[in-house]
PDB file of C-alpha atoms in Angstrom:
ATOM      1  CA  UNK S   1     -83.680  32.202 -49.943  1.00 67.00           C
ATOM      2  CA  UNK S   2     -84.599  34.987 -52.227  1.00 84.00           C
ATOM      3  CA  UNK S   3     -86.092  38.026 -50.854  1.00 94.00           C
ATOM      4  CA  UNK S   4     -88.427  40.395 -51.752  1.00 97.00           C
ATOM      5  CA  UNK S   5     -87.701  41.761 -55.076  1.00 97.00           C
ATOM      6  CA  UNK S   6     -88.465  45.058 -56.562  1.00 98.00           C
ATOM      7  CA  UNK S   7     -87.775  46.788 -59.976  1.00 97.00           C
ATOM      8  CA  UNK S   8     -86.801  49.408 -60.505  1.00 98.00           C
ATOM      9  CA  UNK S   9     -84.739  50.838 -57.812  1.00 97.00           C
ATOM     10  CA  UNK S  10     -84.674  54.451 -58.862  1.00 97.00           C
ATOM     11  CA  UNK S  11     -87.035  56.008 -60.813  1.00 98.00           C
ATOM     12  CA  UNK S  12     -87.149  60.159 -61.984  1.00 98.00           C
ATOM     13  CA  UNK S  13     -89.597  61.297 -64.047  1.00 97.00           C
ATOM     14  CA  UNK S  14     -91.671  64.501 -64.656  1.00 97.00           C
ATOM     15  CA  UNK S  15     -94.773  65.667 -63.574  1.00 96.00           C
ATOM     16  CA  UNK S  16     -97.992  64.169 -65.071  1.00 97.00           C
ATOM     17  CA  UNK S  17     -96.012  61.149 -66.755  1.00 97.00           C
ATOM     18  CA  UNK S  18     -97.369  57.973 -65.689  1.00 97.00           C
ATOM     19  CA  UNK S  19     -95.300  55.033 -63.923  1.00 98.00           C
ATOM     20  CA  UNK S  20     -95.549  51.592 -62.724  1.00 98.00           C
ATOM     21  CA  UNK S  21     -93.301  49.402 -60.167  1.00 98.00           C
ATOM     22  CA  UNK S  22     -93.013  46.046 -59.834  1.00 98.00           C
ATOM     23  CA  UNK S  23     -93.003  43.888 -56.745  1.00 98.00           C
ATOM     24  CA  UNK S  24     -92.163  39.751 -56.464  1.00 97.00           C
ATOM     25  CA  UNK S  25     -92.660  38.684 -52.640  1.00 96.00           C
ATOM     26  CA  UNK S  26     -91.430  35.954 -50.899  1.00 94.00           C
ATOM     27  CA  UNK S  27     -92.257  32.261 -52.241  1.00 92.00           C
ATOM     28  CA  UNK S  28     -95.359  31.668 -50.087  1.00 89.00           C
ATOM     29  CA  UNK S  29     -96.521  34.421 -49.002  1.00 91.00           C
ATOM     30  CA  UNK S  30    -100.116  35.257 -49.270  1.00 90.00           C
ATOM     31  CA  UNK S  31     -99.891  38.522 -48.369  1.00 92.00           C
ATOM     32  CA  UNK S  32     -98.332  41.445 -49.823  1.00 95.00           C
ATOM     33  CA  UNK S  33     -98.235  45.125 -49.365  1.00 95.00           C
ATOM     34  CA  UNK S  34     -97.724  47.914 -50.875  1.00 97.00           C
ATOM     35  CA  UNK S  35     -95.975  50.998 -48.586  1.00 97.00           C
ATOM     36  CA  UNK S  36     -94.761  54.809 -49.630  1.00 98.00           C
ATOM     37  CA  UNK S  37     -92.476  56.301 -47.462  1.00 98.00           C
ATOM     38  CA  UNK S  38     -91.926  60.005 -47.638  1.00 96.00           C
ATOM     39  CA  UNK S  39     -88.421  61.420 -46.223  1.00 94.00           C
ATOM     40  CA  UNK S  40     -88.079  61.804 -42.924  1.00 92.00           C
ATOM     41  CA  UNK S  41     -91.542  59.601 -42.060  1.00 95.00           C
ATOM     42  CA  UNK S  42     -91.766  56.179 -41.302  1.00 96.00           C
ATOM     43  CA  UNK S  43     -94.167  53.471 -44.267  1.00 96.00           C
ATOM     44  CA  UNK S  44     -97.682  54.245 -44.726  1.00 95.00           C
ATOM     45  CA  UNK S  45     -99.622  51.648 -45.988  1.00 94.00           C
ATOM     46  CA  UNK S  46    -100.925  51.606 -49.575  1.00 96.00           C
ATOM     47  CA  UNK S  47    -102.556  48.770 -50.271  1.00 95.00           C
ATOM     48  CA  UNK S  48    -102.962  45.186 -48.798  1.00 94.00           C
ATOM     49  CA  UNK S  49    -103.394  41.816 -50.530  1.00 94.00           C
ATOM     50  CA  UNK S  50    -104.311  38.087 -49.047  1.00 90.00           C
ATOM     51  CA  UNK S  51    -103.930  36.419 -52.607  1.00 92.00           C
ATOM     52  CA  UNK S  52    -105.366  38.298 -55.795  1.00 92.00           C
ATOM     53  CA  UNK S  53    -107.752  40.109 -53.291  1.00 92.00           C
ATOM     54  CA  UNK S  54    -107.088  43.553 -52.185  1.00 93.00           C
ATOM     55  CA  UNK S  55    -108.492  43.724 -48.619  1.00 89.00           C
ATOM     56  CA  UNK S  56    -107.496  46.705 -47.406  1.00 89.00           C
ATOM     57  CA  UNK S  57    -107.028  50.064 -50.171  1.00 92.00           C
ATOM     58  CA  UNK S  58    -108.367  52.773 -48.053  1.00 90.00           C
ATOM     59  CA  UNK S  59    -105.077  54.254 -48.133  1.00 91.00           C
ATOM     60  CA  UNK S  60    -104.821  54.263 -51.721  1.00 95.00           C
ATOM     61  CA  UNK S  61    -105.823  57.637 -53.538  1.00 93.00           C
ATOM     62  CA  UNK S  62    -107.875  56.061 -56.201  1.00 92.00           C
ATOM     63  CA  UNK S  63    -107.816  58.996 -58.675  1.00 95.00           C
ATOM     64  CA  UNK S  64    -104.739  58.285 -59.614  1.00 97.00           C
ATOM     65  CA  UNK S  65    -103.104  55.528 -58.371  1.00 97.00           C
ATOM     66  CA  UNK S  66    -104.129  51.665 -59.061  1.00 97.00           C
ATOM     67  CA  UNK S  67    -102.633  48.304 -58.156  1.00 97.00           C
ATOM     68  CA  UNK S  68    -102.917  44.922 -59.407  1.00 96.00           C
ATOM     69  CA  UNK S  69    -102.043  41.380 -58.391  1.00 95.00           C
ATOM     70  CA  UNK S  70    -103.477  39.092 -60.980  1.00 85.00           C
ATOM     71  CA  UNK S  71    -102.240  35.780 -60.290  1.00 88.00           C
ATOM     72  CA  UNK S  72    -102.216  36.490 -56.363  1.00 84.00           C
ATOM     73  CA  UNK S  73     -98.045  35.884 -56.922  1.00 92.00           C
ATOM     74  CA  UNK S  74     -96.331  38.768 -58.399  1.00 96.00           C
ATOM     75  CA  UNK S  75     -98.093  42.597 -58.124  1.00 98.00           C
ATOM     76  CA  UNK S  76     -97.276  46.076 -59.952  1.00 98.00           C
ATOM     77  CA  UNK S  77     -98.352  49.513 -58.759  1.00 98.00           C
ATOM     78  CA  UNK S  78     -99.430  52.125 -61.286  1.00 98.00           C
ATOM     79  CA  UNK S  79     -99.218  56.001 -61.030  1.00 98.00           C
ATOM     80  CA  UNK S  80    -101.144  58.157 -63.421  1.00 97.00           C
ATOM     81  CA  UNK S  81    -100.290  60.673 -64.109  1.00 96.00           C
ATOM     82  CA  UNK S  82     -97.780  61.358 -61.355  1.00 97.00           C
ATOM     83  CA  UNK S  83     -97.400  64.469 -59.349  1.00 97.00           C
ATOM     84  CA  UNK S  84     -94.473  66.234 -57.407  1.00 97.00           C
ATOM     85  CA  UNK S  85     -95.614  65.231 -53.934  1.00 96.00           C
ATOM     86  CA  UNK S  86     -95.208  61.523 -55.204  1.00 97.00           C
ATOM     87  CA  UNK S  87     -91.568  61.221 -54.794  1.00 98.00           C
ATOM     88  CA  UNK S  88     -91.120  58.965 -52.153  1.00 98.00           C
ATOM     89  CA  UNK S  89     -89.820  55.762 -52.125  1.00 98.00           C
ATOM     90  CA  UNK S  90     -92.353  52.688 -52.681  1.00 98.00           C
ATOM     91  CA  UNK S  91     -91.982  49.302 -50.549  1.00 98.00           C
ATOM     92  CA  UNK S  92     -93.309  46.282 -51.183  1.00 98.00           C
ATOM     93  CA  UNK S  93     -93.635  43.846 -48.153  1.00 96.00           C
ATOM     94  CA  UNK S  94     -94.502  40.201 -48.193  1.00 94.00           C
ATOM     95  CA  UNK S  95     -95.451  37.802 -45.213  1.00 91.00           C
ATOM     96  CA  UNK S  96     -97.384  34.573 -44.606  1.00 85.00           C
ATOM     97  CA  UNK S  97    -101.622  35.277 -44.199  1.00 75.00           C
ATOM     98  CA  UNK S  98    -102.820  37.748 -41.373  1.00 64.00           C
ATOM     99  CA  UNK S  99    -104.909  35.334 -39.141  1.00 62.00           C
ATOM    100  CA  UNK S 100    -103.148  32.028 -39.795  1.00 57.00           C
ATOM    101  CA  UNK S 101     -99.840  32.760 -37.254  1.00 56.00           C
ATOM    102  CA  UNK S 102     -98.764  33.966 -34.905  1.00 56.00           C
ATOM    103  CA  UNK S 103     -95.116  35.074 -36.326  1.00 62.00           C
ATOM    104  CA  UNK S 104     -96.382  36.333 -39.725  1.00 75.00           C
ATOM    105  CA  UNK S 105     -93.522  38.751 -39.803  1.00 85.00           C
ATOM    106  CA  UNK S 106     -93.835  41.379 -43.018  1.00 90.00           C
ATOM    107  CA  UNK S 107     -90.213  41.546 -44.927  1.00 93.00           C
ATOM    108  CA  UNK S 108     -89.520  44.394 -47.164  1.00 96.00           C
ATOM    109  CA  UNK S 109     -88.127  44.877 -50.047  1.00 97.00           C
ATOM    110  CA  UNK S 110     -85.342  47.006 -50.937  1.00 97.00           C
ATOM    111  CA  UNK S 111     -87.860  49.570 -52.862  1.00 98.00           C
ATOM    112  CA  UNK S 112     -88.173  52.014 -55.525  1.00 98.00           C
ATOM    113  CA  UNK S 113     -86.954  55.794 -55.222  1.00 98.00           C
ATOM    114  CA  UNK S 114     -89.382  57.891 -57.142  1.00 98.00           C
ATOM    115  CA  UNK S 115     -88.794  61.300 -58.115  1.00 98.00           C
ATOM    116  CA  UNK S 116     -90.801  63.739 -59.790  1.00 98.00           C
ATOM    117  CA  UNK S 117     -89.539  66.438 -61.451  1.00 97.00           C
TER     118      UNK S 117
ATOM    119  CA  UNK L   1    -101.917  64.179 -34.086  1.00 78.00           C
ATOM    120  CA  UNK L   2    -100.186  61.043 -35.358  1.00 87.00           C
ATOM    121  CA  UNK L   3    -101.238  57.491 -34.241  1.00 92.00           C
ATOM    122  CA  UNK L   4     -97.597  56.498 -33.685  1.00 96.00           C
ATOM    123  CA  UNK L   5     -95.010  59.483 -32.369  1.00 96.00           C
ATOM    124  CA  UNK L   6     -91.722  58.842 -31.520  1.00 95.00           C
ATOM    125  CA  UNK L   7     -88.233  61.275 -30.223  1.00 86.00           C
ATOM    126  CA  UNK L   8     -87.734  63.816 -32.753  1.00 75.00           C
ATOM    127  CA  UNK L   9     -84.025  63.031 -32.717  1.00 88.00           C
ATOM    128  CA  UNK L  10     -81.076  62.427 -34.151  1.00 94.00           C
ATOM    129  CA  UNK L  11     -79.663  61.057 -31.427  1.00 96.00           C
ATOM    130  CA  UNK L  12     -75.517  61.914 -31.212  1.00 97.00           C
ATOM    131  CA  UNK L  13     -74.017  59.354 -28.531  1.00 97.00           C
ATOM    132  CA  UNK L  14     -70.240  57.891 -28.277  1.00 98.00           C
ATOM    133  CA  UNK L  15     -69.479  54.007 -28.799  1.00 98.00           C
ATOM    134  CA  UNK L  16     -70.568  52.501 -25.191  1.00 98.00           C
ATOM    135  CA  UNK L  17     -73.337  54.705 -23.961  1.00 98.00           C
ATOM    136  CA  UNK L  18     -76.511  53.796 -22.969  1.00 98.00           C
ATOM    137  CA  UNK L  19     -79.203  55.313 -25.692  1.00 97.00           C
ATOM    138  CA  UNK L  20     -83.347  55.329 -24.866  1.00 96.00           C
ATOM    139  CA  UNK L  21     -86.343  55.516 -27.198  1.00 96.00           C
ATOM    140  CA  UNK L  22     -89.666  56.780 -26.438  1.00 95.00           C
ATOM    141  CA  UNK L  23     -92.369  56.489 -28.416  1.00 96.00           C
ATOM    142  CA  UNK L  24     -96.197  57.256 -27.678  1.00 97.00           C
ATOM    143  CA  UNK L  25     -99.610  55.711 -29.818  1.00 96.00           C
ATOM    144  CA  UNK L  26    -102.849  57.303 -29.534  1.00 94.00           C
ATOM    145  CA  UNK L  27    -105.549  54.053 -30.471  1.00 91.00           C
ATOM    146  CA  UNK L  28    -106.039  51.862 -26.973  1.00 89.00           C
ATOM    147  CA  UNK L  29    -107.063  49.228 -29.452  1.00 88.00           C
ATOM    148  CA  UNK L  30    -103.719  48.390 -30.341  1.00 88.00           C
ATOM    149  CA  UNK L  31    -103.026  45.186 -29.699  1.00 86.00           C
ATOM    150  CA  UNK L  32     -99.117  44.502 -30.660  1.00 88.00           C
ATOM    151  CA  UNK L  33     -96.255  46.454 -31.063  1.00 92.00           C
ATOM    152  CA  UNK L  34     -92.778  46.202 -32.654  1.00 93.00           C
ATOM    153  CA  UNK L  35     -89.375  48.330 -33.117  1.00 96.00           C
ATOM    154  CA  UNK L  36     -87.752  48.074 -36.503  1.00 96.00           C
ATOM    155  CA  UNK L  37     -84.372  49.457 -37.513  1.00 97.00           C
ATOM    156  CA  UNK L  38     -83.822  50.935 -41.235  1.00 97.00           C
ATOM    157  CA  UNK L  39     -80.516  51.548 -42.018  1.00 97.00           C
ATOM    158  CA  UNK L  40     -79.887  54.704 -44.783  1.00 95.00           C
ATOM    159  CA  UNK L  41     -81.420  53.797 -47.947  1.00 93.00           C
ATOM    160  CA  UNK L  42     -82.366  50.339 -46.928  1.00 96.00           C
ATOM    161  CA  UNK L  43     -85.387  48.423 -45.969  1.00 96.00           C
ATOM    162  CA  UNK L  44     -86.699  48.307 -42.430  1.00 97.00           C
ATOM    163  CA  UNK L  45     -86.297  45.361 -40.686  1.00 96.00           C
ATOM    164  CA  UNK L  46     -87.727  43.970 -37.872  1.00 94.00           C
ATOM    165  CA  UNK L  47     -85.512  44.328 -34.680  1.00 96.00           C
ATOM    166  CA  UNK L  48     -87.644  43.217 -31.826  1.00 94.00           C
ATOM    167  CA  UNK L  49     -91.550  42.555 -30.528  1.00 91.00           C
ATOM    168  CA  UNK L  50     -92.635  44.353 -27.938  1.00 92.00           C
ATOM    169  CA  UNK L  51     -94.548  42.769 -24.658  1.00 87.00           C
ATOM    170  CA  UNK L  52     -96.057  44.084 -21.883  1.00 86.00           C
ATOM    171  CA  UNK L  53     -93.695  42.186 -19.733  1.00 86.00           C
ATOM    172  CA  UNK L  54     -91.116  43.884 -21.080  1.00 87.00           C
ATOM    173  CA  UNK L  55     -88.415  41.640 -23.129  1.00 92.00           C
ATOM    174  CA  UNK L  56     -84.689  41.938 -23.948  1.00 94.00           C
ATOM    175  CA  UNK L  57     -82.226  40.922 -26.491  1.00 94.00           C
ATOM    176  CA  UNK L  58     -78.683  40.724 -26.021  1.00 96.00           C
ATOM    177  CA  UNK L  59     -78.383  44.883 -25.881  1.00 98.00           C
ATOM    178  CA  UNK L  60     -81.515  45.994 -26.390  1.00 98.00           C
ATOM    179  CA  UNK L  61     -84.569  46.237 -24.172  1.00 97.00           C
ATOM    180  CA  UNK L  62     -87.763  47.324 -24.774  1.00 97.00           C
ATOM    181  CA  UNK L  63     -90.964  47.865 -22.504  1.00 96.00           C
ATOM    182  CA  UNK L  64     -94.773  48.403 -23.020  1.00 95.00           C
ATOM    183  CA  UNK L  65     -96.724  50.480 -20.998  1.00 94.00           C
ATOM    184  CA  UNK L  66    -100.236  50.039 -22.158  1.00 93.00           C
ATOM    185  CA  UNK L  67    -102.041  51.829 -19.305  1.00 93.00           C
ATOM    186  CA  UNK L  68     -99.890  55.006 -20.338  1.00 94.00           C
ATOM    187  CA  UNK L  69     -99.871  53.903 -23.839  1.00 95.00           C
ATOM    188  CA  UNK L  70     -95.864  54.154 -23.863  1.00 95.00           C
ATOM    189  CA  UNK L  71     -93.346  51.944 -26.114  1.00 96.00           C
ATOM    190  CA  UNK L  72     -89.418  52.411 -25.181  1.00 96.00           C
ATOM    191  CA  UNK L  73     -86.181  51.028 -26.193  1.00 97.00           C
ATOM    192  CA  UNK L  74     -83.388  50.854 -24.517  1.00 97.00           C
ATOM    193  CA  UNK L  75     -79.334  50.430 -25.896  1.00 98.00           C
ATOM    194  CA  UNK L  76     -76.960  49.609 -23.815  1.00 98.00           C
ATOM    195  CA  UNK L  77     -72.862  49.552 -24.615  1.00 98.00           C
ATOM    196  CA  UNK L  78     -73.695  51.388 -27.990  1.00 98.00           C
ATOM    197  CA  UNK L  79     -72.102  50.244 -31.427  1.00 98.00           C
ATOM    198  CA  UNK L  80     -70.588  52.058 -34.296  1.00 98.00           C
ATOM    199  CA  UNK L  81     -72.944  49.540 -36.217  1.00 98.00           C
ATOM    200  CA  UNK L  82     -76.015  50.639 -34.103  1.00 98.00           C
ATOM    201  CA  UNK L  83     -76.359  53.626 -36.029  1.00 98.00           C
ATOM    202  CA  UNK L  84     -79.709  54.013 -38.110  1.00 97.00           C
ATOM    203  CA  UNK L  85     -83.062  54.626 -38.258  1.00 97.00           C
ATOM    204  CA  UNK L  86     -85.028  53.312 -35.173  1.00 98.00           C
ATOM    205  CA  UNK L  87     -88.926  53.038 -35.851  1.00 97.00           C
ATOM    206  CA  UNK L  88     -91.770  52.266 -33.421  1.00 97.00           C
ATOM    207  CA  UNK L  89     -94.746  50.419 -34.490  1.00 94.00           C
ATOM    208  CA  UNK L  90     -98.120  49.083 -33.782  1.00 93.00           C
ATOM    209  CA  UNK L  91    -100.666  47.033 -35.130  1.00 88.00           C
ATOM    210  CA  UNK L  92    -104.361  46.227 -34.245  1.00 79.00           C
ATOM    211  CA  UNK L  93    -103.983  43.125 -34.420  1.00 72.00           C
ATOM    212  CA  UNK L  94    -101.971  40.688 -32.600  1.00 68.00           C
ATOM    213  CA  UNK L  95     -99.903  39.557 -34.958  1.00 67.00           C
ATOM    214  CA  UNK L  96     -97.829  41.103 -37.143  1.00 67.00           C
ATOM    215  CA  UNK L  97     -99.603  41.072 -40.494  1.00 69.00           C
ATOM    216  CA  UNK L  98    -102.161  43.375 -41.309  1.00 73.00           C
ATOM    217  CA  UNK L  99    -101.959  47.200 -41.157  1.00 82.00           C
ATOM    218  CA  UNK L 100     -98.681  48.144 -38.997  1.00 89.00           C
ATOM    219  CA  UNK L 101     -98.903  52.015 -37.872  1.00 93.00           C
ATOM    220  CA  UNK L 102     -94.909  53.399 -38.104  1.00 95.00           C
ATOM    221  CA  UNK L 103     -93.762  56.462 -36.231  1.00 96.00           C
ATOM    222  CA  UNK L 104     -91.888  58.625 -37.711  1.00 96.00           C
ATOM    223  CA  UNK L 105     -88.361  57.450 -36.820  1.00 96.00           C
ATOM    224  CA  UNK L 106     -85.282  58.529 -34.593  1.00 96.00           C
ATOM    225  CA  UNK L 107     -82.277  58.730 -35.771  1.00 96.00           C
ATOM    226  CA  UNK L 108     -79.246  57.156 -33.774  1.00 97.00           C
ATOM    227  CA  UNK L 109     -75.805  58.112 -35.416  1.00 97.00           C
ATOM    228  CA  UNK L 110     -73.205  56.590 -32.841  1.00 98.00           C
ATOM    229  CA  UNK L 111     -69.479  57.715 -32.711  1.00 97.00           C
ATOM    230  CA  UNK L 112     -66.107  56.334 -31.686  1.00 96.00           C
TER     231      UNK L 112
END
């Protein structure tokens, strides 16, 4: 079974450019998150979705960053413009709806490397 | 201070030695708990839940203190392939979707 998929895997850019990754979760998976990960630090959480409906963005700084999930399947995560202390990698994580299990175990994908320049 | 902290680390120990994590969270609310494992450049992944009971598998052991608000893990008979990333986490709820809370990581390196 397919996991989750990012694109791409490394990204550099400079400062003030704009960029976007990309982010397929797990077939059936309602829920999907959106992670950054600065070196040396465990994930923070971005963004959450159940479905096309982001529940939880407090995390997200909303001046320049934006996310979208249109057809509650397949999401992308937009930086604009993009500033040095954004390098980082970004993870994407999938798992089945928050309240409906018990083992509704989050899987991550392998991630995108960002750095600014 | 941060929700989750965990052993500065890295952790240096040879191939059969007993390794322990410590970890501390600061919200009594917290109602699960979890160590994942991220190897260099990858992914975490989940390694084990954490219960208040206290739970093992195969090698590894972890505990729960919840009065003292206290997460360990516990390695015994080390392996070369043991070496990575070892993160504590929590969530508020008791599940594992939602918001999960990492610490920061310790890093076990172990050698023959």
């Amino acid at each position: 079974e397919a996991g989750v998929v990012q694109s791409p895997r490394y990204k550099i850019i400079e400062k003030k450019q704009p960029v976007a990754f990309w982010c397929n979760p797990i077939s059936g998976h309602n829920t999907l998150y959106w992670y950054r990960q600065n070196l040396g630090q465990g994930p923070e959480l971005l963004i959450r979705y159940e479905n096309e409906e982001a529940v939880d963005d407090s995390q997200l700084p909303k001046d320049r960053f934006s996310a979208e999930r249109l057809k509650g399947v397949d999401s992308t995560l937009k930086i604009q413009p993009a500033e040095l202390g954004d390098s980082a990698v970004y993870l994407c994580a999938s798992s089945f709806p928050s309240g409906t299990r018990s083992n509704n175990e989050q899987f991550f994908g392998p991630g995108t490397r960002l750095t600014v320049l | 201070r941060k929700e989750v902290e965990q052993d500065p680390g890295p952790f240096n120990v040879p191939e059969g030695a007993t390794v322990a994590f410590n970890c501390t969270y600061s919200n009594s609310a917290s109602q699960s708990f979890f160590w994942y494992r991220q190897d260099c450049r990858k992914e975490p992944k989940l390694l084990m839940s954490v219960y208040s009971s206290g739970n093992e598998d195969g090698r590894f052991t972890a505990q729960l203190n919840r009065a003292s608000q206290y997460i360990s893990l516990l390695i015994r008979d080390s392996k070369l392939s043991d070496s990575a990333t070892y993160l504590c986490v929590v969530n508020k709820i008791g599940n594992q979707g939602g918001k999960l809370i990492f610490g920061q990581g310790t890093e076990l390196s172990v050698k023959p």
